[in-house]
mmCIF file of C-alpha atoms and ligand atoms in Angstrom:
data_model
loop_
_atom_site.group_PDB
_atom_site.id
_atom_site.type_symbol
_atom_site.label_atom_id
_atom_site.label_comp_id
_atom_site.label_asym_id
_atom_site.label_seq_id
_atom_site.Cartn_x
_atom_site.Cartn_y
_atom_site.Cartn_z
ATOM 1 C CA UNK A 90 -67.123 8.453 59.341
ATOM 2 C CA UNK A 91 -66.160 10.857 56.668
ATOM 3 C CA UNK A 92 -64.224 13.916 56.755
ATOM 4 C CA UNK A 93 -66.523 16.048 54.682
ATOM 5 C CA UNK A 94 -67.265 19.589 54.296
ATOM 6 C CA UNK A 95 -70.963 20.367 52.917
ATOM 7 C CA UNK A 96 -71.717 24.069 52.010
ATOM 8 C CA UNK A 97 -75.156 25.096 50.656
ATOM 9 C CA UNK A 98 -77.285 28.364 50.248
ATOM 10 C CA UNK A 99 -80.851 28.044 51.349
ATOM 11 C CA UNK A 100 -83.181 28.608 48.052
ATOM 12 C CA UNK A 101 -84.265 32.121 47.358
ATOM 13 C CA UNK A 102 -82.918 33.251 51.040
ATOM 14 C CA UNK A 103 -80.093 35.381 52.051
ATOM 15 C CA UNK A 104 -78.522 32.353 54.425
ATOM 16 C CA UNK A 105 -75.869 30.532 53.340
ATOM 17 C CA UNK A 106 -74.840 27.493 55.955
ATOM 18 C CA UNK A 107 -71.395 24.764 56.048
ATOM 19 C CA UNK A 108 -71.468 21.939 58.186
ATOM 20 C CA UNK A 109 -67.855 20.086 58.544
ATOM 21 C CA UNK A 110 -67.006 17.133 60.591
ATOM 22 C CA UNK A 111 -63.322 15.805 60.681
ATOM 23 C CA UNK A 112 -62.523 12.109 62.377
ATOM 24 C CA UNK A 113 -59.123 10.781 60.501
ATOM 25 C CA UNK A 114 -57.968 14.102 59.751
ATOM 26 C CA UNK A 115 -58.694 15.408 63.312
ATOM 27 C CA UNK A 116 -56.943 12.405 64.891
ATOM 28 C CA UNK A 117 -53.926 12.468 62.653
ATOM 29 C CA UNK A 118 -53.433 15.957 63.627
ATOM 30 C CA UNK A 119 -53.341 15.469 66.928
ATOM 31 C CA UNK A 120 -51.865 12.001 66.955
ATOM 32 C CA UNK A 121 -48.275 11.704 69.133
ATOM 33 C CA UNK A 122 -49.158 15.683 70.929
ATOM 34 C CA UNK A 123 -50.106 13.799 74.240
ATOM 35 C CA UNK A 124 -52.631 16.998 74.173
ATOM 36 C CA UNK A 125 -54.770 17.738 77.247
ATOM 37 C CA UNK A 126 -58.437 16.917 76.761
ATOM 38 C CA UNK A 127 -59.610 20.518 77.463
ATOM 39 C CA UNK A 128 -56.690 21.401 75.101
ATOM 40 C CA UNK A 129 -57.747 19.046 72.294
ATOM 41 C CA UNK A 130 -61.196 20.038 72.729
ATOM 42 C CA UNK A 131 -60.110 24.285 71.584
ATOM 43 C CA UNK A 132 -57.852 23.164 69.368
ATOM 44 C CA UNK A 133 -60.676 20.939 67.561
ATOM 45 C CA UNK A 134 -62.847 23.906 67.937
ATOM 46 C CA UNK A 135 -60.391 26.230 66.581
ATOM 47 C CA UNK A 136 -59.391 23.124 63.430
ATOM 48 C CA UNK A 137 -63.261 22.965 62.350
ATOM 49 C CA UNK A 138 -63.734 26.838 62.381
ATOM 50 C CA UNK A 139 -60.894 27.572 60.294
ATOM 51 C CA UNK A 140 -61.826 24.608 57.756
ATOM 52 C CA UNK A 141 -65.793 27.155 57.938
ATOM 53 C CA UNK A 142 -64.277 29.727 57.512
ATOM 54 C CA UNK A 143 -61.611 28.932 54.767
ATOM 55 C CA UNK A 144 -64.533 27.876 52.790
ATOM 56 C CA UNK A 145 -66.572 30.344 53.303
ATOM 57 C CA UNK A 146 -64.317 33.260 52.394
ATOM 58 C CA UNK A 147 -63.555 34.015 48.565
ATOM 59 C CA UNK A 148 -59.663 34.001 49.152
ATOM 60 C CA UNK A 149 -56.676 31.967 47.209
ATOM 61 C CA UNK A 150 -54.473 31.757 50.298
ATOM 62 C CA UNK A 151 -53.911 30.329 53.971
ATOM 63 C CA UNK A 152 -56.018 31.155 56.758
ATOM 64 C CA UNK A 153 -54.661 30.846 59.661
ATOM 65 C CA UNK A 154 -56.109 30.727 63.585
ATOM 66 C CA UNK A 155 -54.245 31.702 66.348
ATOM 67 C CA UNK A 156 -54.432 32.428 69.920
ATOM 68 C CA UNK A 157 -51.800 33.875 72.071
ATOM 69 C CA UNK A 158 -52.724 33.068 75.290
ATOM 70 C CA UNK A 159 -51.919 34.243 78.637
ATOM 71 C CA UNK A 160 -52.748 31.181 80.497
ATOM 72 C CA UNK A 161 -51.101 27.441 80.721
ATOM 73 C CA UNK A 162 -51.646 27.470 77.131
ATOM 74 C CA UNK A 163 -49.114 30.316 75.299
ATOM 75 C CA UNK A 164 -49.945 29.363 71.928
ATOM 76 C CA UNK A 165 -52.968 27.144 69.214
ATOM 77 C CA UNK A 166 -52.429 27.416 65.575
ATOM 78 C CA UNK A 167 -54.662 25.917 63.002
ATOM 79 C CA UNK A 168 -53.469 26.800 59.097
ATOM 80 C CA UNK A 169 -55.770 25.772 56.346
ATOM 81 C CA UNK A 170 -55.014 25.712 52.912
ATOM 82 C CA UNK A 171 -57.283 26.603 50.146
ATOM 83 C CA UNK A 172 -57.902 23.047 49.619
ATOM 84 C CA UNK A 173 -58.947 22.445 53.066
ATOM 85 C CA UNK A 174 -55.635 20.695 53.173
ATOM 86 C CA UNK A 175 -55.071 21.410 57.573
ATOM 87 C CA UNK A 176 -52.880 21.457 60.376
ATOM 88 C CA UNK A 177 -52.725 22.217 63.712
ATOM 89 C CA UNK A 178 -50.117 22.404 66.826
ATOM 90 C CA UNK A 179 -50.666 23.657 70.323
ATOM 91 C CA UNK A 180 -48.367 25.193 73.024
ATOM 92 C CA UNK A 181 -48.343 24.728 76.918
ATOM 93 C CA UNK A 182 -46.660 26.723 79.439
ATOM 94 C CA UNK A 183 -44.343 23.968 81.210
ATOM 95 C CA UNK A 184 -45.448 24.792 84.424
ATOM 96 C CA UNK A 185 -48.935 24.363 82.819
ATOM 97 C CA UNK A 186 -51.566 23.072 85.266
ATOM 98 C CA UNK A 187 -54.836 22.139 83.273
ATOM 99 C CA UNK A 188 -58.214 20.963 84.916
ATOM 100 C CA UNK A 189 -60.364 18.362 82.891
ATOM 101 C CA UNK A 190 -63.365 20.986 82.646
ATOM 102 C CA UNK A 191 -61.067 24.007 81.938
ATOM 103 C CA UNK A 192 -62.945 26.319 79.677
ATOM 104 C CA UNK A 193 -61.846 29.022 76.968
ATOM 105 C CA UNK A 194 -60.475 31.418 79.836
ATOM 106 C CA UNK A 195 -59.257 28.896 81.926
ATOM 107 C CA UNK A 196 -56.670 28.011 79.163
ATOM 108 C CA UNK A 197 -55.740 31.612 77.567
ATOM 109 C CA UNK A 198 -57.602 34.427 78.886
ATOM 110 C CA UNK A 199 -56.840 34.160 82.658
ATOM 111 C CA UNK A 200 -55.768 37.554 83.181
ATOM 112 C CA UNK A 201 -58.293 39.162 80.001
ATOM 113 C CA UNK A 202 -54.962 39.424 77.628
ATOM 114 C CA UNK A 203 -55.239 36.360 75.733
ATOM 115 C CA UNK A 204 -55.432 37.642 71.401
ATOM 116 C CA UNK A 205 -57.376 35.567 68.542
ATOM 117 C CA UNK A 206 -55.622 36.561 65.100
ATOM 118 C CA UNK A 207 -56.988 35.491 62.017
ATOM 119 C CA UNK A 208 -54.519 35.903 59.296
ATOM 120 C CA UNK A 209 -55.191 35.630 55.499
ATOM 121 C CA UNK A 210 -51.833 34.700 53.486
ATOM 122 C CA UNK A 211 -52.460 34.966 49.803
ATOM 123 C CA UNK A 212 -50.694 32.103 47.848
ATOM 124 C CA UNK A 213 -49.416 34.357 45.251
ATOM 125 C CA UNK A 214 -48.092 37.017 48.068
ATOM 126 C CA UNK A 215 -45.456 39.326 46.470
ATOM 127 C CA UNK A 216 -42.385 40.283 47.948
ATOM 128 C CA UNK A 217 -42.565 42.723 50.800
ATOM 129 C CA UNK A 218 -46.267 42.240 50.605
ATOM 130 C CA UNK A 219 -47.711 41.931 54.306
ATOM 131 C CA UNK A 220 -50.551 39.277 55.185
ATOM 132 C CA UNK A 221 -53.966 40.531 56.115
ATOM 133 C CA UNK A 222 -54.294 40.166 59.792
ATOM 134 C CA UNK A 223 -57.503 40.750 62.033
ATOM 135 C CA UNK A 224 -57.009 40.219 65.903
ATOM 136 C CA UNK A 225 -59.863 40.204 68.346
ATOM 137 C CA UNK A 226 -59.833 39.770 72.041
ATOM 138 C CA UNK A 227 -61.104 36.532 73.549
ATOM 139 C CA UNK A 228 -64.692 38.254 74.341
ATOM 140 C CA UNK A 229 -67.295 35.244 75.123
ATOM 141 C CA UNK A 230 -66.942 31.704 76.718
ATOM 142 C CA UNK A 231 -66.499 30.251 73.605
ATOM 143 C CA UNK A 232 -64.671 29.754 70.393
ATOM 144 C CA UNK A 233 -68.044 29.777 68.693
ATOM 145 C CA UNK A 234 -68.617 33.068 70.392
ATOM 146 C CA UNK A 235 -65.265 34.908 70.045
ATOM 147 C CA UNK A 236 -65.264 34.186 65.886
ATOM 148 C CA UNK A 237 -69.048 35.492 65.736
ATOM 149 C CA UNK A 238 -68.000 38.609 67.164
ATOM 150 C CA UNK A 239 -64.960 38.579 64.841
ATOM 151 C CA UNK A 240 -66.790 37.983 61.907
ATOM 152 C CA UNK A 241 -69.591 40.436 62.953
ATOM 153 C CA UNK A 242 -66.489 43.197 63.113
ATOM 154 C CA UNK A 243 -64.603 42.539 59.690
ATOM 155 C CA UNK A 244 -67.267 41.674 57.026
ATOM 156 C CA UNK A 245 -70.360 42.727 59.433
ATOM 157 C CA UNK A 246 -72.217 39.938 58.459
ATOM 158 C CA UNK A 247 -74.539 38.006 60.857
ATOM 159 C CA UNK A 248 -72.962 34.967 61.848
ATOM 160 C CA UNK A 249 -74.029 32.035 64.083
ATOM 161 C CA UNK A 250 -71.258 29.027 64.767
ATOM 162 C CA UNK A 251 -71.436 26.336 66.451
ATOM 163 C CA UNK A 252 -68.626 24.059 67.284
ATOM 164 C CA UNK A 253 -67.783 20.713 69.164
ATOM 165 C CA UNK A 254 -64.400 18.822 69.475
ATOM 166 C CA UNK A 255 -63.516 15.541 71.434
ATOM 167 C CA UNK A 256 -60.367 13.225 70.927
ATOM 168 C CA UNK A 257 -62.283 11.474 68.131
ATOM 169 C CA UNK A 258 -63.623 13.903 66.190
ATOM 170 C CA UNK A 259 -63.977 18.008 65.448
ATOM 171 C CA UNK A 260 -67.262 19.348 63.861
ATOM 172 C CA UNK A 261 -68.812 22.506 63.283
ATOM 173 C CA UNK A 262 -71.835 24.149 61.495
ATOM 174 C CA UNK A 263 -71.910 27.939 60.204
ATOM 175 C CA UNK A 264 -75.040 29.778 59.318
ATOM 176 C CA UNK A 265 -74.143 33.347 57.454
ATOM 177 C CA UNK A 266 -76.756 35.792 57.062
ATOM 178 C CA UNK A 267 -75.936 37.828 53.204
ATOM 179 C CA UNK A 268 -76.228 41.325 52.705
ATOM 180 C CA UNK A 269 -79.974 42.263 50.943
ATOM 181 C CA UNK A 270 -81.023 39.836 48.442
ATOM 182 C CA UNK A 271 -78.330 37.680 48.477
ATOM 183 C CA UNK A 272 -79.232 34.085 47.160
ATOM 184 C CA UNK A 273 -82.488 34.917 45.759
ATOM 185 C CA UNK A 274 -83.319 34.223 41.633
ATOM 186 C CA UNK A 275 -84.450 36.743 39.793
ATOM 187 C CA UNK A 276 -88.350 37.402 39.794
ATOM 188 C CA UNK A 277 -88.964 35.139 43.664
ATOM 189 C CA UNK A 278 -89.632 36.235 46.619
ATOM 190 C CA UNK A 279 -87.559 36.902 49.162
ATOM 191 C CA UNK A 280 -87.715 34.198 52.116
ATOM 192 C CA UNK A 281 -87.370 37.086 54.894
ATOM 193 C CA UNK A 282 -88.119 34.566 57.844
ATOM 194 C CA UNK A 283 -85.206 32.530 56.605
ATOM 195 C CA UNK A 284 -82.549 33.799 58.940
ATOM 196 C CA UNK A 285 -84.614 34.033 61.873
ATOM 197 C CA UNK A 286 -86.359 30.163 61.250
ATOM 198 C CA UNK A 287 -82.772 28.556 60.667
ATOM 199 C CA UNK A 288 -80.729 29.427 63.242
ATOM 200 C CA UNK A 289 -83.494 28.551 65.203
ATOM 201 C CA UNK A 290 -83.422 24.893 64.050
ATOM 202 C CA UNK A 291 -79.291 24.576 63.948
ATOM 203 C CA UNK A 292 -79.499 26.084 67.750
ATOM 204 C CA UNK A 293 -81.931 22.660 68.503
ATOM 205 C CA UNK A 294 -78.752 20.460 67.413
ATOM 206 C CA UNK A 295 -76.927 18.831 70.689
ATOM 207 C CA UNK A 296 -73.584 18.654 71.035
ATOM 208 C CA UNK A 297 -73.973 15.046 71.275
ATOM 209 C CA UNK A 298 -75.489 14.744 67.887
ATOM 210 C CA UNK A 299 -72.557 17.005 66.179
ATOM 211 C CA UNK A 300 -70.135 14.939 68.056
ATOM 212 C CA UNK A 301 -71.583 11.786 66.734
ATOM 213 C CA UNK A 302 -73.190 12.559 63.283
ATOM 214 C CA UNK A 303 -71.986 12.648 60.028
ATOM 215 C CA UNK A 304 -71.857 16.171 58.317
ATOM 216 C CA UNK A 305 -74.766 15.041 55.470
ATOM 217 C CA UNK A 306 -77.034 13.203 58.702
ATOM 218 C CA UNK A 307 -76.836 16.957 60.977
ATOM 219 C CA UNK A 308 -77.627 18.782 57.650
ATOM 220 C CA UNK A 309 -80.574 16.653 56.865
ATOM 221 C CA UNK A 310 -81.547 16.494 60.294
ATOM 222 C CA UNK A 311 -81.524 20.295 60.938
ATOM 223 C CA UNK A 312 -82.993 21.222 57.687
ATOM 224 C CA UNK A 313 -85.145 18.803 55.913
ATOM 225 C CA UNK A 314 -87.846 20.795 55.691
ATOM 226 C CA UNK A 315 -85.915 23.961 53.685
ATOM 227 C CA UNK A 316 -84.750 23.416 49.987
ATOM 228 C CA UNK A 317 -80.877 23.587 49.991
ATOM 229 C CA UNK A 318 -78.945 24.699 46.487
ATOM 230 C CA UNK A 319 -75.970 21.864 47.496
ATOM 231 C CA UNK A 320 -72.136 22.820 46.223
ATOM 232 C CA UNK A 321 -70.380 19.768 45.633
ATOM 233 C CA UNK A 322 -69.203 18.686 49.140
ATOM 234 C CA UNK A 323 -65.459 19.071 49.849
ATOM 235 C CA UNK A 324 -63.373 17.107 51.644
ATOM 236 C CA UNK A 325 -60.914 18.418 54.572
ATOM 237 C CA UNK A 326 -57.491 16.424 55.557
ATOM 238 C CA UNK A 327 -54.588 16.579 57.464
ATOM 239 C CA UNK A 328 -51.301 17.438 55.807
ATOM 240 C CA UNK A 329 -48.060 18.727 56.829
ATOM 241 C CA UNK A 330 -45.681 21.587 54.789
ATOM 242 C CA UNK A 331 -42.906 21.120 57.198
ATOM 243 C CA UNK A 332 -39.707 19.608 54.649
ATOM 244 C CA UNK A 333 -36.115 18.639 54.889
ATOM 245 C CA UNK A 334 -35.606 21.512 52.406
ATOM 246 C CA UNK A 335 -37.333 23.698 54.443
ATOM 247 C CA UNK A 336 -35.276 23.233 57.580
ATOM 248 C CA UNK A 337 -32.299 23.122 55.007
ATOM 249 C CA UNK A 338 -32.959 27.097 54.543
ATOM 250 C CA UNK A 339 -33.653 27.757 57.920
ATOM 251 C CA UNK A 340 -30.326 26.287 58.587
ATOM 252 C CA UNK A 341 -28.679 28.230 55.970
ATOM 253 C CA UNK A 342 -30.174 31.253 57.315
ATOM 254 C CA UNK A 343 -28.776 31.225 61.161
ATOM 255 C CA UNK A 344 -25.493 30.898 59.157
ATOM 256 C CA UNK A 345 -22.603 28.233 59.285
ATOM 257 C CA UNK A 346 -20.839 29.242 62.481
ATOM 258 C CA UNK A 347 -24.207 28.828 64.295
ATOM 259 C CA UNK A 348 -25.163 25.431 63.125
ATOM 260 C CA UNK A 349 -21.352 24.051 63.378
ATOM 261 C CA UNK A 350 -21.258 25.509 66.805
ATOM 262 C CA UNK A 351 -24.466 22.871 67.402
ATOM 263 C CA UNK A 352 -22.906 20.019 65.325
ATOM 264 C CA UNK A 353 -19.904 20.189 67.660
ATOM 265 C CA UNK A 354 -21.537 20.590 71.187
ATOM 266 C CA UNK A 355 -24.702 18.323 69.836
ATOM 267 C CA UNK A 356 -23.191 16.013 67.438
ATOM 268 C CA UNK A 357 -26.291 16.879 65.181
ATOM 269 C CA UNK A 358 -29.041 19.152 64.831
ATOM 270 C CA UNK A 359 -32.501 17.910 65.024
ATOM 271 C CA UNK A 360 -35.289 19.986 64.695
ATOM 272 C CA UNK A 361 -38.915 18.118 65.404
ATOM 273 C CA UNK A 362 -42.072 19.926 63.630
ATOM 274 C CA UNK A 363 -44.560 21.475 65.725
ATOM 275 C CA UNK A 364 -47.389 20.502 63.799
ATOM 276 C CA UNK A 365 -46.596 16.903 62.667
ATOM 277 C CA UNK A 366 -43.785 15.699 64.794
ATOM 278 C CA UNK A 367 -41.512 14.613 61.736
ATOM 279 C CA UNK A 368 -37.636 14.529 63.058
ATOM 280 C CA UNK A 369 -35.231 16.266 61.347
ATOM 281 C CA UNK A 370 -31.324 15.437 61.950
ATOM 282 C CA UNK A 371 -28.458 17.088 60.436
ATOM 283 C CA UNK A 372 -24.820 15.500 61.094
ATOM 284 C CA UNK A 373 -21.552 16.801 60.552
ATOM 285 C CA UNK A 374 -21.668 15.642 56.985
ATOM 286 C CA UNK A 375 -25.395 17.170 56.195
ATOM 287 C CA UNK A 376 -24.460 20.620 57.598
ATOM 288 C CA UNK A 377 -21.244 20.164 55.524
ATOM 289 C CA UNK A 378 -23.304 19.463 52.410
ATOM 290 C CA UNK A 379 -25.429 21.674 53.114
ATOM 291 C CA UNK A 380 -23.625 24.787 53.407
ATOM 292 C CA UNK A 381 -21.655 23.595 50.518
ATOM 293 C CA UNK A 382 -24.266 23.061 47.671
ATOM 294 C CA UNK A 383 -26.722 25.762 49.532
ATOM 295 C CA UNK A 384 -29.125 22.435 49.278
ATOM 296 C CA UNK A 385 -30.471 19.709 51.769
ATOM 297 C CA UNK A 386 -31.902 17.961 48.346
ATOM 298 C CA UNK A 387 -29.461 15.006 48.383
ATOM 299 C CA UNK A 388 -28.065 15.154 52.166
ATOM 300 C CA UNK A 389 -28.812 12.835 54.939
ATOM 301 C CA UNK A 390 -31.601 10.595 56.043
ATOM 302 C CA UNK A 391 -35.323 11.003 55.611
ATOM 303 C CA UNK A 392 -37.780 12.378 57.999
ATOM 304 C CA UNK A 393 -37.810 9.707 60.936
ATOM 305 C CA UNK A 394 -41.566 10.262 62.465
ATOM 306 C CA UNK A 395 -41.470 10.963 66.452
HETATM 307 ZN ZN1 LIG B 239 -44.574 18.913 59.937
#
C-alpha cells in the first residue's frame, strides 16, 4: 500500500479533515528496534499524529512529539519535517516489564507524571532563538485523546483524531472544526450540520478498516456522500538526519581529552543513532583527524547499519 497523506476541506463547511496511512515508511522506522508490540503500537500512534499534525499546521519547521514517561517506557520521539520527511525512536526502562495489552498508562503514566510536549522548531531558527514548546499531561486513554485535548488548549479549535498502529502499518484521520466561516465561498451557504454529520461518519470507521485500508479507500468510504475540495495528496517517508559530520561536532564538542580518554580505554568510539541504528566508529586515526582539521568530512569508514 501507499504511504500517502490526503488533506481536503469539505465544500462550503468550516471542517477541514487529513487521513494518512504509512506501511514502508512505518516499518523502516521501526525496522532493527526489536520494539514491544504495545510499544510499536504508541509509537505508530504518536508517528501518524505528528505526520496530521505537521500538515495541518501553517509552520516552516520540525514538529516534534514527545513523551516523557514515568513508566517502563522513559522516552517516544517522533520528528517530522516539513516535508513529511519522519522519524521515530523509543526508550525502555531496562528493568522494563511490558504486557501485550498494555495501554497508554500502562507504558508512561503509571504514577499520573508522564508529559506529552509538542515542540515546533522553525527551520530558519536564529541564534539564541528558543523553540515553541506546548506540554500537556497524559489526560485520556489514548493518544487520540491526549492530542485533542492539546489541540483544544493551544489553537482552541475542535478537533477529533483517530489513530491506529500495528507492526505493519500506522494510520490516522483528523477532522478540524475552523473558526466561523472558514471554508465557505463567497455568496453560499454555510453547511452548519457539517461538523456535527462528519465526525459522526469518521467515528463509524473500525480500527480494522484504518489498519487495513488505503488512505484514498477510508476517505471515500467515510465521505462519499460530501463534496471534498482535494489538495494534492502528499506523501510521508522515513528518513534519518543523524551524519558522520554530525557526530564529528559532537565529538569536537566534549573536547579532545574526553574522546582520547575513550580511544585509549575503548580502542574507538562508536556512537549508534537512536532513530535509525546507523553505527558510527571513530579510531585513533579519525579522532586524530578529526581534532586536527575540526572535520569528520574525509576521516574513517562510512556508516555501517546495525
Ligand atoms: Zn540516524
Amino acid at each position: 500500500m501507499a504511504d500517502t497523506l490526503l488533506k481536503f476541506t469539505f465544500h462550503n463547511a468550516p471542517v477541514r479533515g487529513e487521513v494518512v496511512r504509512m506501511d514502508a515508511a512505518w516499518q523502516a522506522m521501526t525496522a532493527h528496534h526489536g520494539y514491544p508490540v504495545p510499544v510499536m503500537r504508541l509509537l505508530g500512534e504518536m508517528t501518524a499524529a505528528a505526520a496530521l499534525l505537521a500538515s495541518n499546521i501553517k509552520f516552516k519547521g520540525a514538529l516534534i512529539l514527545q513523551i516523557h514517561g514515568d513508566g517502563p517506557v522513559s522516552l517516544l520521539v517522533v520528528e517530522c519535517q516539513p516535508d513529511l520527511r519522519l522519524r521515530a525512536t523509543a526508550k525502555l526502562r531496562d528493568d522494563a516489564v511490558i504486557g501485550d495489552d498494555a495501554r497508554l498508562r500502562d507504558l508512561v503514566n503509571v504514577s499520573g507524571q508522564g508529559r506529552c510536549a509538542i515542540t515546533l522548531d522553525p527551520t530558519d531558527r536564529l541564534p539564541g532563538q528558543q523553540p515553541y514548546q506546548g506540554i500537556v499531561s497524559l489526560q485520556g486513554d489514548s493518544m487520540a485523546q491526549v492530542l485533542e485535548n492539546y489541540m483544544r488548549q493551544s489553537e482552541q479549535l475542535e478537533s477529533k483524531l483517530w489513530l491506529v498502529a500495528d507492526a505493519r502499518c500506522c494510520a490516522g484521520v483528523l477532522l478540524q472544526k475552523l473558526p466561523g466561516d472558514g471554508g465557505r465561498a463567497a455568496g453560499a451557504q454555510l453547511d452548519e450540520d457539517a461538523w456535527e454529520r462528519t465526525t459522526t461518519l469518521a467515528a463509524t470507521l473500525t480500527t480494522q478498516e484504518l489498519v487495513a485500508l488505503e488512505a484514498e479507500t477510508v476517505t471515500r468510504r467515510l465521505f462519499w456522500q460530501e463534496q471534498l475540495d482535494p489538495y494534492r495528496p502528499l506523501k510521508p517517508r522515513f528518513e534519518c538526519r543523524c551524519s558522520r559530520d554530525r557526530i564529528g561536532r559532537m565529538l569536537l564538542s566534549l573536547g579532545k581529552d574526553e574522546v582520547d580518554s575513550i580511544v585509549a580505554e575503548q580502542g574507538r568510539v562508536e556512537v549508534t543513532c537512536d532513530f535509525c541504528n546507523a553505527r558510527q566508529q571513530f579510531d585513533a586515526v579519525d579522532v586524530a583527524q578529526l581534532f586536527r582539521t575540526g572535520s569528520s568530512a574525509q576521516a574513517g569508514s562510512a556508516a555501517a547499519p546495525h
